[in-house]
Amino acid sequence: MIRKDIQTFIQTIPSEITIVAATKYVEADDMLALFNSGITNFGENRVDDFLRKYESLKQYPISWHFIGHLQRNKAHKVINKIDYLHSLDSLLLAEDIEKSRGTPLSCFVEVSVNHEENKNGVPYEEVTEFIKSLLKFSKVKVVGLMMMAIQASDENSLAHQFGKLRALRDDLEKELNISLPYLSMGMSEDYLEAIKQGATHIRLGRILFEKL
């Protein structure tokens, strides 16, 4: 069940910020309630769940984001149904997009800012060369960078982590003469600090569905 004050909560988010509802544990009826409350961007983590929910809601003007790690053997199932991929982290996946996608796909490069072994993403120091390699693909449109902060980080640590991604984006735009307008960073527990550091897309799950 979505929180009872959902519309009031939405109004606390600056209008230029895109709320991507992370609906990993949510079914289509609650997603439709969110849609009717004004949230039109939905992010899924798993291919099978995405396909099921997509079929249930495809008649609605929803922007679909895939925010989890996309396994290459399943990529072809979703590539032409999503509007944004937040987790591009390998050239092999980029090649799969190039083969399967009909039109250019807006992609965030997932960056491993903190080098956590259990997390996906391109190592921070390798992002420049990675994006250079992506420029040859006509169906991969890099629109920004994505990251996940270390869980339970304090405010100063979050500011450092998110600021590091913003600085990387700024450097990439100058060095490669490209536009990377979007930063996908911030979740239910840390989105306020992410917004302070320049997030354009925040991936909110639990905070949208708490029962008050």
XYZ file of C-alpha atoms in Angstrom:
212
model
C 0.000 0.000 0.000
C 1.322 3.435 -0.905
C 1.698 5.990 1.880
C -1.468 7.959 2.600
C 0.231 11.327 2.143
C 1.902 10.406 -1.158
C 0.899 13.593 -2.962
C 2.169 15.752 -0.099
C 5.421 13.811 -0.132
C 5.837 14.252 -3.885
C 5.516 18.002 -3.421
C 8.582 17.960 -1.130
C 10.729 16.893 -4.096
C 11.894 19.709 -6.401
C 9.908 19.616 -9.624
C 13.044 19.271 -11.764
C 13.966 15.983 -10.032
C 12.656 12.766 -11.602
C 11.274 10.326 -9.044
C 11.871 6.792 -10.296
C 9.676 4.518 -8.190
C 11.719 1.416 -7.397
C 8.974 -1.207 -7.532
C 10.929 -4.402 -6.894
C 8.527 -5.565 -4.188
C 5.391 -3.871 -5.519
C 2.638 -5.234 -7.715
C 0.762 -3.533 -10.537
C -2.173 -2.281 -8.434
C 0.065 -0.209 -6.163
C 2.060 0.967 -9.171
C -1.171 2.187 -10.742
C -2.020 4.026 -7.521
C 1.371 5.735 -7.701
C 0.760 6.588 -11.347
C -2.564 8.162 -10.462
C -0.769 10.190 -7.776
C 1.592 11.680 -10.359
C 4.586 9.325 -10.450
C 5.051 8.118 -14.020
C 8.593 6.700 -13.930
C 9.013 3.136 -12.685
C 12.226 1.210 -12.111
C 12.505 -2.564 -12.054
C 15.396 -4.786 -10.952
C 14.459 -8.169 -12.395
C 13.644 -9.071 -15.974
C 10.823 -11.520 -15.256
C 9.094 -9.147 -12.847
C 9.488 -6.289 -15.291
C 7.898 -8.233 -18.125
C 4.924 -9.221 -16.003
C 4.273 -5.697 -14.745
C 4.909 -4.184 -18.158
C 2.168 -6.359 -19.659
C -0.246 -5.340 -16.897
C 0.403 -1.617 -17.312
C 1.441 -1.145 -20.918
C -1.698 0.822 -21.752
C -0.535 3.650 -19.473
C 1.993 6.342 -20.510
C 4.709 5.110 -18.177
C 8.448 5.674 -18.571
C 10.126 2.362 -17.789
C 13.576 2.258 -16.201
C 15.631 -0.872 -15.654
C 17.681 -0.124 -12.551
C 19.102 -3.520 -11.604
C 21.984 -5.494 -13.029
C 20.906 -6.649 -16.493
C 22.063 -10.156 -17.308
C 23.171 -10.451 -20.899
C 21.258 -13.673 -21.540
C 18.020 -11.851 -20.680
C 18.793 -8.411 -22.086
C 17.014 -9.009 -25.403
C 13.728 -9.542 -23.554
C 13.590 -5.991 -22.221
C 15.819 -3.862 -24.459
C 12.986 -2.686 -26.697
C 10.484 -2.192 -23.873
C 12.433 0.109 -21.548
C 13.060 3.828 -21.891
C 16.156 4.022 -19.676
C 18.840 1.614 -18.535
C 20.544 2.718 -15.308
C 23.089 -0.096 -15.095
C 25.259 -0.157 -18.201
C 28.608 -1.478 -16.999
C 30.137 -3.608 -19.763
C 30.980 -3.361 -23.446
C 29.470 -6.799 -23.980
C 26.112 -5.513 -22.752
C 26.511 -2.487 -25.015
C 27.057 -4.866 -27.937
C 23.859 -6.702 -27.018
C 21.961 -3.412 -26.987
C 23.423 -2.545 -30.381
C 22.216 -5.844 -31.819
C 18.742 -5.900 -30.269
C 17.569 -2.327 -29.902
C 15.506 -0.670 -32.609
C 16.197 2.942 -31.614
C 18.899 4.513 -29.429
C 18.475 3.572 -25.755
C 19.114 6.202 -23.090
C 21.701 4.692 -20.747
C 23.296 5.615 -17.460
C 26.773 4.221 -16.957
C 26.851 2.583 -13.533
C 29.953 3.724 -11.680
C 31.635 1.899 -8.810
C 32.608 4.968 -6.832
C 33.457 3.026 -3.690
C 34.950 -0.165 -5.158
C 32.632 -2.417 -3.143
C 33.349 -5.997 -4.177
C 29.707 -7.089 -4.041
C 28.476 -4.241 -6.246
C 28.407 -3.889 -10.011
C 29.633 -0.898 -11.967
C 32.602 0.388 -13.913
C 35.521 1.253 -11.594
C 35.685 5.024 -11.108
C 39.138 5.294 -12.681
C 38.049 3.434 -15.828
C 34.896 5.368 -16.672
C 36.526 7.779 -19.118
C 37.923 5.020 -21.315
C 34.686 3.056 -20.998
C 32.578 5.938 -22.263
C 35.055 6.580 -25.091
C 34.471 2.969 -26.157
C 30.703 3.458 -26.042
C 30.783 6.328 -28.532
C 31.023 3.880 -31.434
C 27.604 2.373 -30.676
C 24.702 4.021 -32.475
C 22.011 2.422 -30.274
C 23.649 3.341 -26.944
C 22.920 6.928 -25.937
C 24.817 7.735 -22.738
C 22.777 10.346 -20.866
C 24.441 10.257 -17.476
C 26.012 8.347 -14.605
C 24.506 6.178 -11.864
C 25.824 5.068 -8.479
C 24.855 3.478 -5.196
C 26.183 4.898 -1.960
C 27.541 2.759 0.847
C 24.701 1.772 3.148
C 24.432 3.582 6.491
C 26.855 6.319 5.428
C 26.708 9.516 7.444
C 25.890 12.877 5.871
C 29.505 13.882 5.274
C 30.338 10.558 3.665
C 27.272 10.750 1.417
C 28.200 14.262 0.352
C 31.682 13.021 -0.559
C 30.408 9.991 -2.495
C 27.711 11.822 -4.446
C 29.974 14.814 -5.012
C 32.596 12.517 -6.463
C 30.140 11.284 -9.110
C 29.071 14.826 -9.955
C 32.698 15.896 -10.342
C 33.385 12.913 -12.585
C 30.438 13.850 -14.771
C 31.664 17.429 -15.051
C 35.160 16.250 -15.989
C 33.820 13.828 -18.606
C 31.749 16.528 -20.271
C 34.810 18.761 -20.599
C 37.310 16.084 -21.589
C 35.121 14.237 -24.091
C 33.066 17.238 -25.247
C 29.807 15.399 -24.583
C 26.620 16.194 -22.687
C 25.773 14.059 -19.648
C 22.767 15.858 -18.209
C 21.627 13.219 -15.741
C 22.851 11.814 -12.432
C 20.950 8.815 -11.050
C 21.823 8.712 -7.373
C 19.961 8.628 -4.103
C 17.508 6.122 -2.641
C 14.960 6.229 0.177
C 17.553 6.607 2.930
C 19.869 9.130 1.257
C 17.975 10.964 -1.496
C 18.036 14.333 0.285
C 21.833 14.442 0.251
C 21.868 13.189 -3.349
C 19.636 16.086 -4.382
C 21.983 18.538 -2.644
C 24.854 17.087 -4.682
C 23.118 17.399 -8.040
C 20.999 14.267 -8.534
C 18.492 14.522 -11.363
C 16.960 11.051 -10.865
C 16.297 9.545 -7.430
C 15.311 5.882 -7.103
C 12.787 5.684 -4.288
C 11.267 2.466 -3.003
C 10.385 1.940 0.653
C 9.678 5.596 1.396
C 6.815 5.631 -1.118
C 5.076 2.656 0.417
C 5.378 3.109 4.156
C 2.066 2.851 5.961
C 1.517 5.913 8.077
